[in-house]
PDB file of C-alpha atoms in Angstrom:
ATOM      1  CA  UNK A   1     -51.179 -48.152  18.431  1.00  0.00           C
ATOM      2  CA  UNK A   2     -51.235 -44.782  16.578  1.00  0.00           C
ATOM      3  CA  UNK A   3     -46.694 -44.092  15.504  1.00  0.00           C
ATOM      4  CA  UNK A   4     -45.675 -41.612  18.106  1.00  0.00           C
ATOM      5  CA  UNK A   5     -43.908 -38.628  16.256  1.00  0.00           C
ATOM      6  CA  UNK A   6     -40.446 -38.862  16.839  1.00  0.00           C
ATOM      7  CA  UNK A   7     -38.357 -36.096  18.664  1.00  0.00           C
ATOM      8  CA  UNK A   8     -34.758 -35.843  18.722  1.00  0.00           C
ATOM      9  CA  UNK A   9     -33.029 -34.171  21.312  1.00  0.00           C
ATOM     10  CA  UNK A  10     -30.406 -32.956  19.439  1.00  0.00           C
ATOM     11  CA  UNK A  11     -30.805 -30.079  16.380  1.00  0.00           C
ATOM     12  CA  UNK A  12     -28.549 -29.084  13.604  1.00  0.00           C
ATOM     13  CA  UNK A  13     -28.717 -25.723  12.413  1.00  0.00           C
ATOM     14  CA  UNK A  14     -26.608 -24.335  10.005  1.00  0.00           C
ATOM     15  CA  UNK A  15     -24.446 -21.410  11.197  1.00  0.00           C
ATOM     16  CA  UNK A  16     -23.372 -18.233   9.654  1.00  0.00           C
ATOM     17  CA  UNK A  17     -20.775 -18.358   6.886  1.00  0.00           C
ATOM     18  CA  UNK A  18     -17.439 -16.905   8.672  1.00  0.00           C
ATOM     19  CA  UNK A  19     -16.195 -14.156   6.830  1.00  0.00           C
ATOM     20  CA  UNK A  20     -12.345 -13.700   6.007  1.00  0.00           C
ATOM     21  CA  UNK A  21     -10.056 -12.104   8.590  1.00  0.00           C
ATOM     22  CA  UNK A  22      -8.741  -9.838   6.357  1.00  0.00           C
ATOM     23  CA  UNK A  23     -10.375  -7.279   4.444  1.00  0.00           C
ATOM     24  CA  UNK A  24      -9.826  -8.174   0.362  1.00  0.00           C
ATOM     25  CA  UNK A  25     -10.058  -4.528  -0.253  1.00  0.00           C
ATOM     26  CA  UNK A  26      -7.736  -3.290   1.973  1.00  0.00           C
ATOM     27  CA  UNK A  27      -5.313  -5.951   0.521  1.00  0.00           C
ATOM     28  CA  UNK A  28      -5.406  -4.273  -2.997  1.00  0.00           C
ATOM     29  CA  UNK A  29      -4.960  -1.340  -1.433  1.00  0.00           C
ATOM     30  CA  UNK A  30      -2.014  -2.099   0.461  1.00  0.00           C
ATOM     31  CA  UNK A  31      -0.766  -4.109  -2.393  1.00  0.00           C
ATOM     32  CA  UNK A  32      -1.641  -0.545  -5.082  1.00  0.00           C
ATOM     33  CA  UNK A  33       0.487   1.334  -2.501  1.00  0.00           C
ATOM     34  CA  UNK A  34       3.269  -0.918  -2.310  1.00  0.00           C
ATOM     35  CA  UNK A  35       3.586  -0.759  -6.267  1.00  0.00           C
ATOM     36  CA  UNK A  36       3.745   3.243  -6.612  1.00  0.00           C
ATOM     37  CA  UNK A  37       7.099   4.031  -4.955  1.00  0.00           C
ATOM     38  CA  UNK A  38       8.411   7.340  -4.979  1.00  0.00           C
ATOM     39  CA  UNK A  39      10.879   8.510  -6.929  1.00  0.00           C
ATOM     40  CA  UNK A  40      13.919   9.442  -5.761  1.00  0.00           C
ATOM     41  CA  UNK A  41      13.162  13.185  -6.882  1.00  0.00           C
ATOM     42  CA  UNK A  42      10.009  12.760  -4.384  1.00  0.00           C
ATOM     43  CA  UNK A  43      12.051  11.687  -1.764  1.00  0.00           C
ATOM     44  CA  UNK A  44      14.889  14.220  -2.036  1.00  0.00           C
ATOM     45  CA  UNK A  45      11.633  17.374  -2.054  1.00  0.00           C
ATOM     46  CA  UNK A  46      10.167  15.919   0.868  1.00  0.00           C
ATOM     47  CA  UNK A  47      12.915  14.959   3.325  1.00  0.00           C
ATOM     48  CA  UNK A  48      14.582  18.826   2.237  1.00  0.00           C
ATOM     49  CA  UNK A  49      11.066  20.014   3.618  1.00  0.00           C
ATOM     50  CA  UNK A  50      11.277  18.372   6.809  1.00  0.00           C
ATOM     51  CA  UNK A  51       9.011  15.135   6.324  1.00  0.00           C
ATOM     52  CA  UNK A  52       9.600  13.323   8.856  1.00  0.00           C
ATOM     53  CA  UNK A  53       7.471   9.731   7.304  1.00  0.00           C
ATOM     54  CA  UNK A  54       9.762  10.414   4.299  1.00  0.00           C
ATOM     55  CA  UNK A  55      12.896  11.207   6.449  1.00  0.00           C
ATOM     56  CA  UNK A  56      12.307   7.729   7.652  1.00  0.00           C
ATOM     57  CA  UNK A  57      11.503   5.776   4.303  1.00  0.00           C
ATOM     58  CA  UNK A  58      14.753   7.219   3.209  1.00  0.00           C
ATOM     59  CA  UNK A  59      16.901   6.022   6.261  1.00  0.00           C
ATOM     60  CA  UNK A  60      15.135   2.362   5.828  1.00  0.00           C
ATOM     61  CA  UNK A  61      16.473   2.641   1.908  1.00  0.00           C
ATOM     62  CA  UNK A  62      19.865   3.490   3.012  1.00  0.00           C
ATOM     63  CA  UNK A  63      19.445   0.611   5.314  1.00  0.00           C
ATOM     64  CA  UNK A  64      18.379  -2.148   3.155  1.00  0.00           C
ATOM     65  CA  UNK A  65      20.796  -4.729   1.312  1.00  0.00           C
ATOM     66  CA  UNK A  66      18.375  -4.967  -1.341  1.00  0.00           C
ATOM     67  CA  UNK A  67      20.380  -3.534  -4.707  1.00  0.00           C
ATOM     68  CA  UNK A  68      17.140  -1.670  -6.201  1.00  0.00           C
ATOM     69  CA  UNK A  69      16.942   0.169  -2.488  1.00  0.00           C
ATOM     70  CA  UNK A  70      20.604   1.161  -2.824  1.00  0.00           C
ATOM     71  CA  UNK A  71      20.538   2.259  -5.868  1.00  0.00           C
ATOM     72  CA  UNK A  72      17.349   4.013  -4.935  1.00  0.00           C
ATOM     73  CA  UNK A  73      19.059   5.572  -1.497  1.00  0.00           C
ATOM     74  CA  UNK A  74      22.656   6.876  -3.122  1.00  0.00           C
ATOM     75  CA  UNK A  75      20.389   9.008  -5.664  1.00  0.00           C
ATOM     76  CA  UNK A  76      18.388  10.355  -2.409  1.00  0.00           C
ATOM     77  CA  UNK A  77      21.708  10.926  -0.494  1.00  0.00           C
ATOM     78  CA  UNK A  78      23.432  12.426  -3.977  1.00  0.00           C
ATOM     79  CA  UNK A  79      20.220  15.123  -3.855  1.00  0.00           C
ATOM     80  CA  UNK A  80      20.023  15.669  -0.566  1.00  0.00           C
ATOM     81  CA  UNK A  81      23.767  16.725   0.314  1.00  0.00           C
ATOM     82  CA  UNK A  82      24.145  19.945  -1.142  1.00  0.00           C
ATOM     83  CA  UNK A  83      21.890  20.672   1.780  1.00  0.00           C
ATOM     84  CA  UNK A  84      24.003  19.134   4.536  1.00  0.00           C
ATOM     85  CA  UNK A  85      26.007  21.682   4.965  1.00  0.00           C
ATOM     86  CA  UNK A  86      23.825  23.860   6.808  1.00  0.00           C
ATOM     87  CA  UNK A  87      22.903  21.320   9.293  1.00  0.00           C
ATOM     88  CA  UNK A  88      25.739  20.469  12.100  1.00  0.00           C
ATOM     89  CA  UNK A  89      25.900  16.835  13.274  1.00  0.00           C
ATOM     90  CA  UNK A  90      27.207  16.075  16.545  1.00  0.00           C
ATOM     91  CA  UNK A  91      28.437  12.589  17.606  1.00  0.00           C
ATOM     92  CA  UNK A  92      28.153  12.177  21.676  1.00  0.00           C
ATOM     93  CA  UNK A  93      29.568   8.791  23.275  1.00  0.00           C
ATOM     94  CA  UNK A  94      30.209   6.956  26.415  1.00  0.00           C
ATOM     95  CA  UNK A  95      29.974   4.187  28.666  1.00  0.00           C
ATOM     96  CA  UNK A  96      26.521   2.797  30.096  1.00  0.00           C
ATOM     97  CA  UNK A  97      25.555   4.933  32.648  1.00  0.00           C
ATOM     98  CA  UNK A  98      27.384   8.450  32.000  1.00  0.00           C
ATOM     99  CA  UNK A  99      24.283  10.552  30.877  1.00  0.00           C
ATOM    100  CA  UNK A 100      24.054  10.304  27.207  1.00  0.00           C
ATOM    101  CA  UNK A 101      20.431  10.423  26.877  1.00  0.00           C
ATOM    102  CA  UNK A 102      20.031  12.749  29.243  1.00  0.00           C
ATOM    103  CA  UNK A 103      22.502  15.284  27.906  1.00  0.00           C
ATOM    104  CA  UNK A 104      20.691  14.893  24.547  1.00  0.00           C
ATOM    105  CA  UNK A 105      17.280  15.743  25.687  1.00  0.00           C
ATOM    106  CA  UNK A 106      18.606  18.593  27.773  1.00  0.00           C
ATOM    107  CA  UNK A 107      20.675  19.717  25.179  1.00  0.00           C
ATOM    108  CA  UNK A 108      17.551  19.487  22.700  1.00  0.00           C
ATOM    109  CA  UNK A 109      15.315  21.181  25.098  1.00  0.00           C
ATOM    110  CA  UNK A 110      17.608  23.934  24.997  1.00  0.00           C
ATOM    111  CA  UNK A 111      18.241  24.112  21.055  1.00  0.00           C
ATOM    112  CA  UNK A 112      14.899  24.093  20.433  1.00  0.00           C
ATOM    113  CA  UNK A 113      13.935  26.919  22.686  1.00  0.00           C
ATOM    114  CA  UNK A 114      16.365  28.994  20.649  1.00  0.00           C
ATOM    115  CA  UNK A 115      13.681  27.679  17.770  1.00  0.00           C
ATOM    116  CA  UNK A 116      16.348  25.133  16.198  1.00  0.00           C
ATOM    117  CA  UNK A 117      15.135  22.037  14.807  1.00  0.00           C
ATOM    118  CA  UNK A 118      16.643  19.113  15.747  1.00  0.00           C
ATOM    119  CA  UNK A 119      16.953  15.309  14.729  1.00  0.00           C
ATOM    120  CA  UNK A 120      18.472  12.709  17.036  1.00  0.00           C
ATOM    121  CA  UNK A 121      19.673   9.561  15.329  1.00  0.00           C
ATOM    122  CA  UNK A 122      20.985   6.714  17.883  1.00  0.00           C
ATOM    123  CA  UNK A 123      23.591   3.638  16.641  1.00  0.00           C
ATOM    124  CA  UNK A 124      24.562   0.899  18.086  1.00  0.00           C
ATOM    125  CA  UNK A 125      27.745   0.425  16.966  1.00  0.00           C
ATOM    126  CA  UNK A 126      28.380  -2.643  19.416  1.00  0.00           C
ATOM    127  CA  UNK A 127      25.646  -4.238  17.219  1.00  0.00           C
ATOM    128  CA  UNK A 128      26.533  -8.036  16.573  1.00  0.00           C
ATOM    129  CA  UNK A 129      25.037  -8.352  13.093  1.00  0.00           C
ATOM    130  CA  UNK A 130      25.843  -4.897  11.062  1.00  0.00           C
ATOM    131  CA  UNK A 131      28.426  -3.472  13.526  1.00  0.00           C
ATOM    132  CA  UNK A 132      26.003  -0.016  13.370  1.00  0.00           C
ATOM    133  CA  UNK A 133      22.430  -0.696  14.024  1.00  0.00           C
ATOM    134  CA  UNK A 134      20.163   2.446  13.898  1.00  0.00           C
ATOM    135  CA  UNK A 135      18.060   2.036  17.125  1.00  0.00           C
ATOM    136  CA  UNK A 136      14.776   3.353  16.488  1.00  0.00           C
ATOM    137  CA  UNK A 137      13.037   3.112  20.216  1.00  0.00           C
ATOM    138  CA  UNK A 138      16.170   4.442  21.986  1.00  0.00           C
ATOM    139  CA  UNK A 139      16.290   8.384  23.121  1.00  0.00           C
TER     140      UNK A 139
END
């Protein structure tokens, strides 16, 4: 008898090559970014113009432990105080409950109709691990 051809009921193909989850060129990017910080100079111009991304990067400087950020931050703050004085900084306190957050927003809806600029910077001072946390998602 004539050999049957054989069939198999199972294939193997090859697949596609997965590519990496994470885009190599945003990497060096990120990584290029990372290595240009700004000087303190650039930080002082642009939190004295109202940046509020720089305004931030400054307060997370002041923040850190790490002894290049310090250094980094008490140059900002040095630069940045002879402008302090026209701001006015008001501390408002209480027990759970009172109304803190909501005197703050009513009290900021009505400076800023007068066309004030405001800035509302919330602490934790109950905070177990720094005794002062800056809360960042409260009011």
């Amino acid at each position: 008898m004539d050999k049957k051809k054989e069939h198999k009921t199972i294939h193997k193909i090859d697949g596609v090559k997965q590519p990496t989850s994470t885009n190599i060129i945003s990497i060096q990017k990120i990584k290029l970014k990372r290595e240009k910080s700004p000087t303190p100079q650039i930080f002082i111009e642009n939190v004295i113009k109202g940046d509020i991304s720089y305004l931030s990067k400054a307060i997370t400087l002041v923040e850190s432990t790490n002894t290049i950020h310090q250094k980094k931050a008490a140059k900002i703050l040095q630069g940045c105080l002879p402008f302090a004085n026209k701001s006015v900084r008001i501390g408002v306190t209480g027990v759970p409950g009172v109304g803190k957050s909501t005197f703050i927003e009513a009290f900021g809806k009505h400076l800023t109709l007068l066309g004030k600029k405001i800035a509302v910077l919330a602490i934790d001072p109950s905070s177990s691990i720094n005794k002062g946390s800056i809360l960042g998602d409260k009011t």
